[in-house]
Amino acid sequence: MTESGCADNDLAERVLVLAPTTRDAAATEAVLRGVDVACRACRSVDQLCEEARRGAGTVILTEEAALSDQSGGVAALLRDQPPWSDLPLIVLTASGADSPTKLAALRAIGHTTLVKRPVQRSTLVSTVLSALRDRRRQYQARDYLRERELQAEMLREAKDSLAFALEAGRLGSWQLDLETGDLPCSNLCKRNFGLPVDAELTHATLLRLIHPDDRAYVEGEIRATLERGGEYNVEYRNVWPDGSEHWVHIRGRAAFDERGRPVRMAGVSLDVTERKQAEQALRTNVERLKTEDQRKNEFLAMLAHELRNPLSAISNSTEVAKRSQSKEHVEWSLKVIEKQVRHLSRMIDDLLDVSRITRGAIDLRAESLQLSSILYSAVETARPFIEEKKQTLSVDIDLDLEGMRIQGDATRLEQTFVNLLNNAAKYTNPGGRIGLSARRDDGFVVVRVSDTGVGMTPELLARAFDLFAQGDRAAARAEGGLGIGLTLVKSLVELHGGTVTASSAGPGEGSEFTVRLPLVEVAVAEGTSRKEADLNAAKRGARILVVDDNADTAAGMARLLKLLGHDVAVAQDGPTAVEAARSHRPDVVLLDIGLPGMDGHQVARALRNEGFANAVIVAVSGYGQEDDVRRSQAAGFNHHLVKPVDFDSLISLLGGL
């Protein structure tokens, strides 16, 4: 009997009859219909079996039909039933058919009830109703088994879904027996504690894996959960067998018996080490950004102060020169202005250098250099500032270095050591001592700049080379600075393949900076002074066109060039510059970029198109980034100078032409 057939209630309740005669079949149908039992008469055993497979409550057939079933249809019908089904057979036996052999054969067929013919109406009805009640119980058992199978399938699917969700979420599952302390858990849960999958876990074992500093906290949370019920939700560190520390997030609930006693806990575990590390990195970055923002604000305030100081000095000196006819006052004013302009230029250069270094855009013009010459030049540059503060400078350069050379950029290296000397002077009281020494050490030159100044705390030492870091400004006696000099020193030294370190015994104990640079042993070449040669060459007269929309800047540059013997013309906008070039026919054009009418790039292109192919066009601009230089070169400029122009650099350029 198929399950699909049994699902039809009408078929499952009907009685199939294979009577000896047609009249017997009709009589049986009439009797059963009289008690509201559906009945279907069949003409043969094959039809009976076919209908029974569709569904039947019971089957009535004669012993002759049952015992003479040559095709084995009845036996196959009973054999093919599902496990829950035991189809009742009512076999009508002939009167006196009581032989043991025949009875045994009939009972062997299956679930049979033997009824002698002729059958009494009441006997037939009671036998059929009893068989149908038995059949209904079978169907109830079938429905129960189906429900159990459905529930089991749903449970399997739920377990599979849970396992997939746990695996996808990297969640390990666990259960804790509070009476025995056993702690069965999934393989992933074991991995969350650094354990192999075959490890046996108990509650005591787990507690030993918890970081000692977190163990009391975890035990307290477990006790609180067992006392109050609710959710157990903790994060703590655990120590893996290899000694490494990891973070785990545990969530679970306690189960209680009928008396309210906790009997077990169950939940999930998640390794949150990466999240904790990310949170720590985020906190560190936030603190770093706060610190950098604070330093930036301090720097901007300091920059405003540092810019106002030289501007104030220039303003005062200008007023002195205007209001006094004394040559002494005028000369004093000019010296102050010159000094403060150099100071402003250095600050702007330092800011641009920091920008280039930050972007990785600084270029070194490396050549073979005699380091001792660079050190002496740096000393001479820094000496006026040191003497102004009435400090003593001692220089001790190993004579062996006279024959040694390094590969590097002379300007950048001199800038490095000037910054170190100025830094030492700035943080040393008047009357203090500053020292510079240089020694060879196993293929390196070691340069030390020391002072007897204010010294540094360990905290300041740790960030001495950080951008915008600066010591006590009061100790610097208002010399100030932008706090970027040592950052430049470190970057420039490292670009030359060297290292720089700072040391101090503490506040009031002075400081020492040590620079190590790789040496290249080459004989020193003798030659004439390049600066002197450039000056001599620059004094040879040339026709020069100065183009700048700032009238004072243009007039000042023209006066300086005329003092050197050059023939100078001036223009203050683009179209006028092109007209002036046609009449003046310049050898050199000092051309500002930001001009009204036509910008400097357009003027340069126009001059090249006008036939000034051999003229040297020099950009003179307040913009000095790498992109600015590339744009000027693309427009036809030969050189690029940054305002305010260093006159020695201009002389060197003119001399080289």
XYZ file of C-alpha atoms in Angstrom:
657
model
C 0.000 0.000 0.000
C 1.534 3.294 -1.055
C 1.717 6.261 1.263
C 0.205 8.513 -1.369
C -2.828 6.218 -1.577
C -3.215 6.093 2.195
C -3.299 9.849 2.339
C -6.803 9.796 0.883
C -9.176 9.306 3.843
C -11.996 7.914 1.690
C -9.772 5.211 0.254
C -8.224 4.444 3.619
C -11.660 3.775 5.171
C -13.149 1.553 2.474
C -13.623 -2.234 2.533
C -12.588 -4.289 -0.506
C -14.634 -7.442 -1.104
C -13.824 -10.466 -3.257
C -17.016 -12.581 -2.687
C -17.699 -16.098 -3.970
C -20.516 -14.872 -6.167
C -21.828 -11.630 -7.519
C -24.915 -11.999 -5.350
C -22.739 -12.475 -2.236
C -20.758 -9.353 -3.152
C -23.908 -7.300 -3.546
C -25.293 -8.596 -0.245
C -22.043 -7.753 1.561
C -22.047 -4.247 0.100
C -25.611 -3.717 1.244
C -24.876 -4.856 4.782
C -21.811 -2.601 5.157
C -23.425 0.424 3.633
C -26.149 -0.013 6.161
C -23.592 0.802 8.876
C -22.008 3.634 6.843
C -18.965 1.637 5.727
C -17.758 2.250 2.189
C -17.389 -0.935 0.207
C -15.973 -1.868 -3.180
C -16.573 -5.268 -4.779
C -13.705 -6.689 -6.862
C -13.973 -9.296 -9.581
C -10.519 -10.890 -9.195
C -7.511 -11.147 -6.922
C -5.505 -8.888 -9.256
C -8.180 -6.161 -9.132
C -8.364 -6.581 -5.357
C -4.577 -6.088 -5.000
C -4.598 -3.109 -7.370
C -7.335 -1.368 -5.365
C -5.685 -2.245 -2.061
C -2.503 -0.526 -3.176
C -4.580 2.619 -3.726
C -5.877 2.385 -0.159
C -8.069 0.141 1.981
C -9.228 -0.234 5.567
C -9.610 -4.006 5.303
C -10.038 -6.744 2.692
C -12.692 -9.498 2.616
C -11.946 -12.550 0.460
C -12.655 -16.257 0.451
C -10.211 -18.899 1.532
C -10.272 -20.299 -1.972
C -9.113 -16.978 -3.406
C -6.465 -16.592 -0.738
C -5.063 -20.108 -1.054
C -5.311 -20.360 -4.827
C -3.536 -17.044 -5.609
C -1.310 -18.362 -8.389
C 0.216 -14.980 -9.247
C 1.191 -14.275 -5.648
C -0.550 -10.914 -5.763
C -1.826 -11.062 -2.184
C 1.571 -12.096 -0.822
C 3.276 -9.297 -2.798
C 0.674 -6.806 -1.575
C 1.364 -7.654 2.041
C 5.124 -7.854 1.536
C 5.348 -4.402 -0.048
C 3.539 -2.574 2.751
C 5.438 0.203 4.599
C 6.696 -0.625 8.107
C 3.722 0.981 9.875
C 1.094 -0.919 7.806
C -0.409 -4.352 8.630
C -3.473 -4.620 6.338
C -6.217 -6.658 8.059
C -7.566 -9.574 5.979
C -10.997 -11.080 6.689
C -10.972 -14.575 5.180
C -14.311 -16.337 4.671
C -13.744 -20.050 5.246
C -15.996 -22.900 4.184
C -18.038 -24.601 6.863
C -15.984 -27.380 8.425
C -12.669 -26.157 6.976
C -10.818 -26.656 10.212
C -7.817 -28.674 9.112
C -4.646 -27.508 10.891
C -2.742 -27.331 7.602
C -5.297 -25.049 5.978
C -5.590 -22.861 9.055
C -1.802 -22.511 9.261
C -1.636 -21.586 5.566
C -4.322 -18.919 5.988
C -2.693 -17.376 9.060
C 0.680 -17.379 7.294
C -0.706 -15.014 4.705
C -0.707 -12.087 7.170
C -2.950 -10.247 9.597
C -6.007 -12.493 9.025
C -9.342 -12.972 10.777
C -11.122 -16.198 9.838
C -14.904 -16.080 9.593
C -16.934 -19.170 8.717
C -19.541 -19.116 5.993
C -22.376 -18.526 5.936
C -21.635 -15.316 7.808
C -24.114 -13.841 10.203
C -24.873 -10.183 9.554
C -23.843 -9.135 13.059
C -20.634 -11.173 12.859
C -19.679 -9.580 9.558
C -20.390 -6.067 10.830
C -18.505 -6.468 14.109
C -15.535 -8.134 12.397
C -15.292 -5.363 9.770
C -15.660 -2.563 12.324
C -12.969 -4.134 14.519
C -10.627 -4.423 11.526
C -11.273 -0.782 10.573
C -10.545 0.369 14.144
C -7.261 -1.525 14.012
C -6.497 0.020 10.629
C -7.218 3.520 11.920
C -4.685 2.999 14.714
C -2.140 2.030 12.049
C -2.832 5.243 10.171
C -2.487 7.217 13.407
C 0.839 5.516 14.000
C 1.809 6.379 10.433
C 0.872 10.037 10.949
C 2.805 10.101 14.219
C 5.868 8.589 12.560
C 5.587 11.086 9.722
C 5.419 13.957 12.192
C 8.432 12.593 14.030
C 10.346 12.238 10.778
C 9.366 15.766 9.755
C 10.471 17.113 13.120
C 13.704 15.148 12.892
C 14.319 16.533 9.395
C 13.567 20.053 10.573
C 15.909 19.517 13.517
C 18.644 18.268 11.175
C 18.145 21.276 8.910
C 18.187 23.620 11.921
C 21.393 22.012 13.166
C 22.931 22.309 9.710
C 21.858 25.960 9.481
C 23.187 26.653 12.960
C 26.476 24.940 12.150
C 26.766 26.964 8.937
C 25.932 30.212 10.748
C 28.442 29.449 13.501
C 31.146 28.593 10.971
C 30.378 31.668 8.837
C 30.455 33.866 11.938
C 33.582 32.107 13.261
C 31.553 31.229 16.356
C 32.447 28.250 18.470
C 29.677 26.538 20.472
C 30.047 25.238 24.036
C 28.079 23.708 26.900
C 29.071 23.630 30.550
C 27.729 20.998 32.923
C 27.717 22.823 36.249
C 27.590 19.605 38.253
C 30.467 17.726 36.608
C 32.433 20.672 35.188
C 32.557 18.983 31.769
C 32.782 21.442 28.901
C 32.040 19.853 25.514
C 32.555 22.338 22.699
C 33.010 22.573 18.952
C 36.337 22.396 17.170
C 36.159 26.112 16.378
C 35.597 26.893 20.038
C 38.744 24.947 20.876
C 40.660 26.856 18.226
C 39.510 30.111 19.870
C 41.570 29.039 22.875
C 44.554 27.800 20.840
C 43.762 24.141 21.535
C 43.869 21.146 19.163
C 40.541 19.616 18.113
C 41.202 16.437 20.121
C 41.693 18.349 23.372
C 39.373 17.526 26.291
C 38.105 20.657 28.008
C 36.800 21.100 31.520
C 35.741 24.260 33.289
C 38.900 24.145 35.424
C 41.080 23.806 32.295
C 39.374 26.789 30.704
C 39.872 28.967 33.785
C 43.604 28.225 33.690
C 43.746 29.513 30.093
C 42.272 32.897 31.071
C 44.796 35.707 31.488
C 45.606 36.016 35.203
C 44.576 39.684 35.225
C 41.128 38.805 33.804
C 40.376 35.597 35.721
C 38.682 37.210 38.740
C 36.500 39.316 36.445
C 35.340 36.264 34.444
C 34.593 34.202 37.555
C 32.598 37.104 39.000
C 30.515 37.412 35.815
C 29.782 33.677 35.861
C 28.596 33.866 39.484
C 26.432 36.893 38.701
C 24.820 35.108 35.730
C 24.019 32.024 37.825
C 22.527 34.173 40.586
C 20.400 36.503 38.507
C 19.866 34.475 35.339
C 19.847 36.332 32.036
C 22.700 36.556 29.565
C 26.373 35.875 30.174
C 28.346 38.353 28.028
C 32.077 38.920 28.569
C 35.284 39.743 26.708
C 38.644 38.773 28.123
C 42.159 37.753 27.244
C 43.269 34.146 27.148
C 46.812 32.814 26.967
C 47.357 30.141 24.345
C 49.681 27.205 24.994
C 52.345 28.917 22.837
C 52.284 31.896 25.229
C 50.574 34.357 22.873
C 47.704 36.513 24.134
C 44.341 36.583 22.379
C 40.968 38.172 23.030
C 37.751 36.133 23.099
C 34.105 37.219 23.319
C 31.826 34.767 25.166
C 28.015 34.880 25.192
C 25.672 32.345 26.765
C 22.774 31.620 29.095
C 22.248 29.472 32.181
C 19.589 26.717 32.399
C 17.820 25.961 35.698
C 15.961 22.893 36.996
C 12.420 22.854 38.373
C 13.698 23.994 41.767
C 15.480 26.993 40.259
C 18.982 25.594 40.606
C 21.447 26.271 37.745
C 22.419 23.022 36.053
C 24.234 24.066 32.896
C 25.339 26.966 30.705
C 25.543 27.073 26.920
C 26.627 29.635 24.377
C 29.138 30.670 21.750
C 32.714 31.988 21.604
C 34.335 34.351 19.113
C 38.002 35.266 18.695
C 38.022 39.101 18.653
C 41.799 39.585 18.720
C 41.868 41.369 15.355
C 39.029 43.674 16.396
C 40.739 44.519 19.669
C 43.994 45.226 17.847
C 42.115 47.432 15.369
C 40.409 49.276 18.233
C 43.762 49.804 19.934
C 45.285 51.014 16.669
C 42.321 53.350 16.199
C 42.704 54.728 19.721
C 46.411 55.182 19.124
C 45.729 56.966 15.837
C 43.101 59.184 17.459
C 45.570 60.149 20.183
C 48.253 60.684 17.551
C 45.927 62.868 15.488
C 44.960 64.843 18.582
C 48.615 65.357 19.400
C 49.437 66.290 15.816
C 46.463 68.663 15.691
C 47.611 70.292 18.918
C 51.143 70.597 17.569
C 49.779 72.007 14.312
C 47.805 74.659 16.187
C 50.824 75.480 18.328
C 52.928 75.631 15.170
C 50.547 78.010 13.415
C 50.549 80.297 16.440
C 54.344 80.049 16.556
C 54.617 80.721 12.815
C 52.539 83.882 13.142
C 54.781 84.995 15.998
C 57.975 84.170 14.118
C 56.802 86.011 10.991
C 55.796 89.108 12.960
C 59.178 89.395 14.665
C 61.280 89.985 11.504
C 58.489 92.020 9.895
C 58.403 94.221 12.975
C 62.179 94.654 12.850
C 62.026 95.502 9.119
C 59.200 97.972 9.722
C 61.130 99.699 12.516
C 64.323 99.836 10.476
C 62.441 101.310 7.518
C 61.019 104.057 9.730
C 64.503 104.802 11.142
C 65.920 105.099 7.616
C 63.059 107.389 6.500
C 63.179 109.702 9.513
C 66.950 110.044 9.865
C 69.500 111.474 7.461
C 72.356 109.943 9.462
C 74.506 107.573 7.444
C 74.997 105.505 10.581
C 71.251 105.079 11.050
C 70.736 104.204 7.390
C 73.535 101.624 7.424
C 72.184 100.146 10.653
C 68.709 99.926 9.130
C 70.026 98.193 6.014
C 71.894 95.620 8.080
C 68.793 94.865 10.132
C 66.640 94.562 7.029
C 69.186 92.286 5.346
C 69.413 90.096 8.442
C 65.635 89.799 8.845
C 65.083 89.072 5.153
C 67.580 86.205 5.409
C 65.718 84.986 8.485
C 62.368 85.079 6.640
C 63.903 83.310 3.653
C 65.290 80.542 5.856
C 61.896 79.980 7.451
C 60.164 79.793 4.070
C 62.862 77.475 2.714
C 62.495 75.209 5.749
C 58.730 75.062 5.288
C 59.123 74.179 1.610
C 61.738 71.551 2.453
C 59.438 69.943 4.995
C 56.666 69.875 2.392
C 58.979 68.233 -0.156
C 60.264 65.686 2.345
C 56.730 64.837 3.464
C 55.755 64.179 -0.156
C 59.029 62.375 -0.916
C 59.782 64.983 -3.590
C 63.130 66.318 -2.391
C 66.053 65.726 -4.763
C 69.731 65.632 -3.873
C 72.368 67.001 -6.250
C 74.959 64.484 -5.218
C 78.651 64.950 -5.945
C 81.963 64.055 -4.364
C 82.535 66.499 -1.486
C 85.206 67.258 1.070
C 83.294 67.053 4.346
C 85.760 69.187 6.298
C 85.089 72.122 3.942
C 81.344 71.731 4.467
C 81.787 71.669 8.235
C 83.992 74.804 8.205
C 81.481 76.570 5.965
C 78.630 75.620 8.346
C 80.655 76.950 11.295
C 81.214 80.280 9.550
C 77.510 80.537 8.713
C 76.445 79.851 12.290
C 79.248 81.809 13.999
C 77.553 85.275 13.944
C 74.523 83.918 15.801
C 76.742 82.145 18.338
C 78.897 85.231 18.894
C 75.808 87.400 19.191
C 74.796 85.255 22.160
C 78.318 85.543 23.632
C 78.850 81.796 23.529
C 82.120 79.912 23.046
C 82.433 77.674 19.984
C 85.145 74.984 19.824
C 85.838 73.101 16.585
C 87.807 69.849 16.527
C 87.962 68.240 13.079
C 90.286 65.253 12.656
C 93.106 66.134 10.231
C 92.714 62.707 8.622
C 89.387 63.910 7.236
C 91.172 66.442 5.017
C 91.792 63.618 2.551
C 88.351 62.079 2.921
C 85.271 62.775 0.850
C 81.611 61.905 0.953
C 78.984 61.607 -1.735
C 76.241 64.152 -1.177
C 74.577 67.495 -1.776
C 76.798 70.296 -0.467
C 73.928 72.727 0.128
C 71.834 70.188 2.000
C 74.722 68.971 4.141
C 75.717 72.520 5.096
C 72.054 73.188 5.917
C 72.096 70.117 8.182
C 75.085 71.218 10.271
C 74.023 74.884 10.372
C 70.668 73.748 11.784
C 72.427 71.681 14.464
C 74.739 74.551 15.445
C 71.903 77.110 15.497
C 69.781 74.711 17.543
C 72.610 74.340 20.075
C 73.051 78.110 20.295
C 69.332 78.728 20.647
C 68.983 76.448 23.659
C 72.209 77.489 25.397
C 72.418 80.455 27.766
C 74.777 83.371 27.043
C 78.294 82.414 28.047
C 77.645 78.735 27.373
C 79.836 76.413 25.300
C 79.114 74.755 21.952
C 81.332 72.132 20.402
C 81.640 70.555 16.962
C 83.893 67.559 16.448
C 84.434 65.153 13.562
C 86.190 61.785 13.626
C 86.560 58.861 11.298
C 85.038 55.601 12.523
C 85.274 52.432 10.413
C 84.265 53.851 7.017
C 82.075 56.555 8.493
C 82.588 60.093 9.654
C 81.025 60.835 13.025
C 80.136 64.487 13.608
C 79.052 65.545 17.106
C 77.445 68.877 17.989
C 77.253 69.377 21.753
C 76.196 72.192 24.053
C 75.955 73.098 27.735
C 72.366 74.272 27.335
C 69.008 73.426 28.843
C 69.165 69.719 28.011
C 66.189 67.486 27.280
C 63.813 65.334 29.262
C 63.402 61.678 28.207
C 59.977 62.589 26.790
C 61.432 65.351 24.615
C 64.321 63.118 23.524
C 61.806 60.549 22.266
C 60.258 63.122 19.901
C 63.181 65.450 19.299
C 63.098 64.804 15.536
C 59.289 64.883 15.197
C 57.710 67.575 13.069
C 56.897 70.749 15.042
C 58.456 69.367 18.236
C 60.213 72.072 20.232
C 61.667 72.506 23.673
C 60.875 75.183 26.229
C 60.581 78.465 24.339
C 61.463 80.431 27.448
C 64.740 78.553 27.570
C 65.373 79.546 23.961
C 65.366 83.204 25.028
C 62.757 84.097 22.391
C 64.970 82.837 19.543
C 62.095 80.480 18.823
C 62.056 78.911 15.408
C 59.413 76.738 13.794
C 60.299 73.432 15.417
C 61.136 71.836 12.065
C 64.919 72.180 11.985
C 65.687 68.804 13.569
C 63.073 67.118 11.369
C 64.964 68.431 8.340
C 68.257 67.294 9.841
C 67.038 63.732 10.304
C 65.481 63.538 6.831
C 68.509 65.006 5.059
C 70.980 62.802 6.925
C 68.968 59.685 6.089
C 68.765 60.739 2.432
C 72.583 60.699 2.496
C 72.610 57.157 3.876
C 73.463 58.265 7.400
C 71.925 58.383 10.858
C 71.439 61.035 13.518
C 70.742 60.532 17.226
C 70.171 62.826 20.204
C 71.284 62.354 23.802
C 71.039 64.323 27.029
C 71.666 63.609 30.698
C 68.503 65.552 31.514
C 67.284 69.112 32.071
C 70.154 71.537 32.622
C 72.737 68.981 31.507
C 73.144 70.023 27.858
C 72.549 67.970 24.718
C 74.537 66.204 22.022
C 73.584 65.302 18.468
C 75.592 62.648 16.627
C 75.609 62.339 12.826
C 77.139 59.317 11.053
C 77.777 59.580 7.299
C 79.500 57.068 4.979
C 82.932 58.146 3.712
C 84.503 57.823 0.265
C 88.298 58.127 0.240
C 89.385 60.347 -2.675
C 92.291 62.759 -2.993
C 91.314 66.395 -2.555
C 91.431 68.385 -5.797
C 92.808 71.904 -5.657
C 91.024 74.700 -7.508
C 89.957 78.297 -7.464
C 86.969 79.503 -5.508
C 83.777 78.869 -7.455
C 82.011 81.776 -5.766
C 84.826 84.156 -6.711
C 84.803 82.912 -10.312
C 81.041 83.308 -10.510
C 81.236 86.877 -9.204
C 83.887 87.813 -11.763
C 81.847 86.274 -14.564
C 78.636 87.926 -13.381
C 80.275 91.365 -13.557
C 80.609 91.088 -17.303
C 77.818 93.298 -18.673
C 74.691 91.702 -20.159
C 71.312 92.951 -21.335
C 68.757 91.846 -18.752
C 64.973 92.291 -18.727
C 63.341 92.225 -15.264
C 59.586 91.452 -15.328
C 57.602 91.689 -12.083
C 54.217 93.228 -11.280
C 55.518 94.376 -7.869
C 57.117 97.730 -8.640
C 59.403 97.725 -5.572
C 60.656 94.200 -6.282
C 61.336 95.014 -9.947
C 63.056 98.319 -9.137
C 65.192 96.766 -6.384
C 66.353 93.921 -8.631
C 67.146 96.370 -11.459
C 69.282 98.550 -9.133
C 71.268 95.527 -7.896
C 71.929 94.295 -11.428
C 72.973 97.771 -12.607
C 75.477 97.896 -9.727
C 77.089 94.821 -11.295
C 77.358 96.606 -14.636
C 74.414 95.116 -16.499
C 72.103 96.909 -18.920
C 68.673 96.469 -17.354
C 65.109 97.118 -18.574
C 61.956 96.698 -16.461
C 58.374 95.634 -17.282
C 55.448 95.080 -14.912
C 52.972 93.038 -16.970
C 52.989 90.410 -19.722
C 52.221 92.445 -22.863
C 54.655 95.209 -21.815
C 57.334 92.544 -21.245
C 56.985 91.255 -24.812
C 57.209 94.817 -26.184
C 60.241 95.593 -23.987
C 61.999 92.425 -25.189
C 61.540 93.482 -28.826
C 63.274 96.792 -28.192
C 65.818 95.783 -25.508
C 66.813 92.427 -27.071
C 67.803 90.887 -23.664
C 70.366 88.126 -23.136
C 68.642 87.203 -19.834
C 64.978 87.564 -18.762
C 64.145 87.421 -15.046
C 60.447 86.685 -15.361
C 57.791 86.529 -12.626
C 55.073 83.875 -13.134
C 52.036 85.613 -11.644
C 51.595 88.593 -13.984
C 48.510 90.563 -15.059
C 47.437 90.391 -18.689
C 49.612 87.412 -19.540
C 51.135 85.081 -16.965
C 54.823 84.226 -17.023
C 54.283 80.938 -18.863
C 52.495 82.725 -21.704
C 55.196 85.406 -21.852
C 57.951 82.777 -22.037
C 56.193 80.986 -24.911
C 55.636 84.295 -26.709
C 59.323 85.231 -26.364
C 60.405 81.878 -27.771
C 58.036 82.411 -30.699
C 59.377 85.977 -31.163
C 62.806 84.602 -31.951
C 64.463 84.734 -28.520
C 65.540 81.111 -28.769
C 69.007 81.781 -27.289
C 67.895 84.070 -24.475
C 68.152 82.629 -20.964
C 64.710 82.902 -19.357
C 64.734 82.520 -15.575
C 61.511 82.016 -13.607
C 61.417 84.179 -10.476
C 58.382 83.066 -8.510
C 56.945 82.568 -5.055
C 55.977 79.044 -6.147
C 58.783 76.517 -5.828
C 57.202 73.053 -5.708
C 58.319 70.311 -8.064
C 55.176 70.714 -10.185
C 55.863 74.455 -10.490
C 59.400 73.783 -11.745
C 58.148 71.208 -14.258
C 55.527 73.638 -15.597
C 58.074 76.398 -16.038
C 60.418 74.050 -17.887
C 57.577 72.982 -20.173
C 56.816 76.661 -20.914
C 60.394 77.303 -22.076
C 62.189 78.545 -18.931
C 65.856 77.626 -18.502
C 65.996 78.051 -14.713
C 63.621 78.478 -11.779
C 64.412 80.668 -8.746
C 62.184 81.080 -5.695
C 61.400 84.453 -4.125
C 62.995 86.114 -2.285
C 65.912 85.398 -4.591
C 69.224 84.763 -2.858
C 71.529 87.257 -4.562
C 74.561 84.980 -4.264
C 72.610 82.281 -6.102
C 71.657 84.795 -8.796
C 75.276 85.891 -9.160
C 76.320 82.250 -9.468
C 73.683 81.697 -12.142
C 74.695 84.777 -14.133
C 78.347 83.802 -13.822
C 77.582 80.354 -15.222
C 75.915 81.878 -18.251
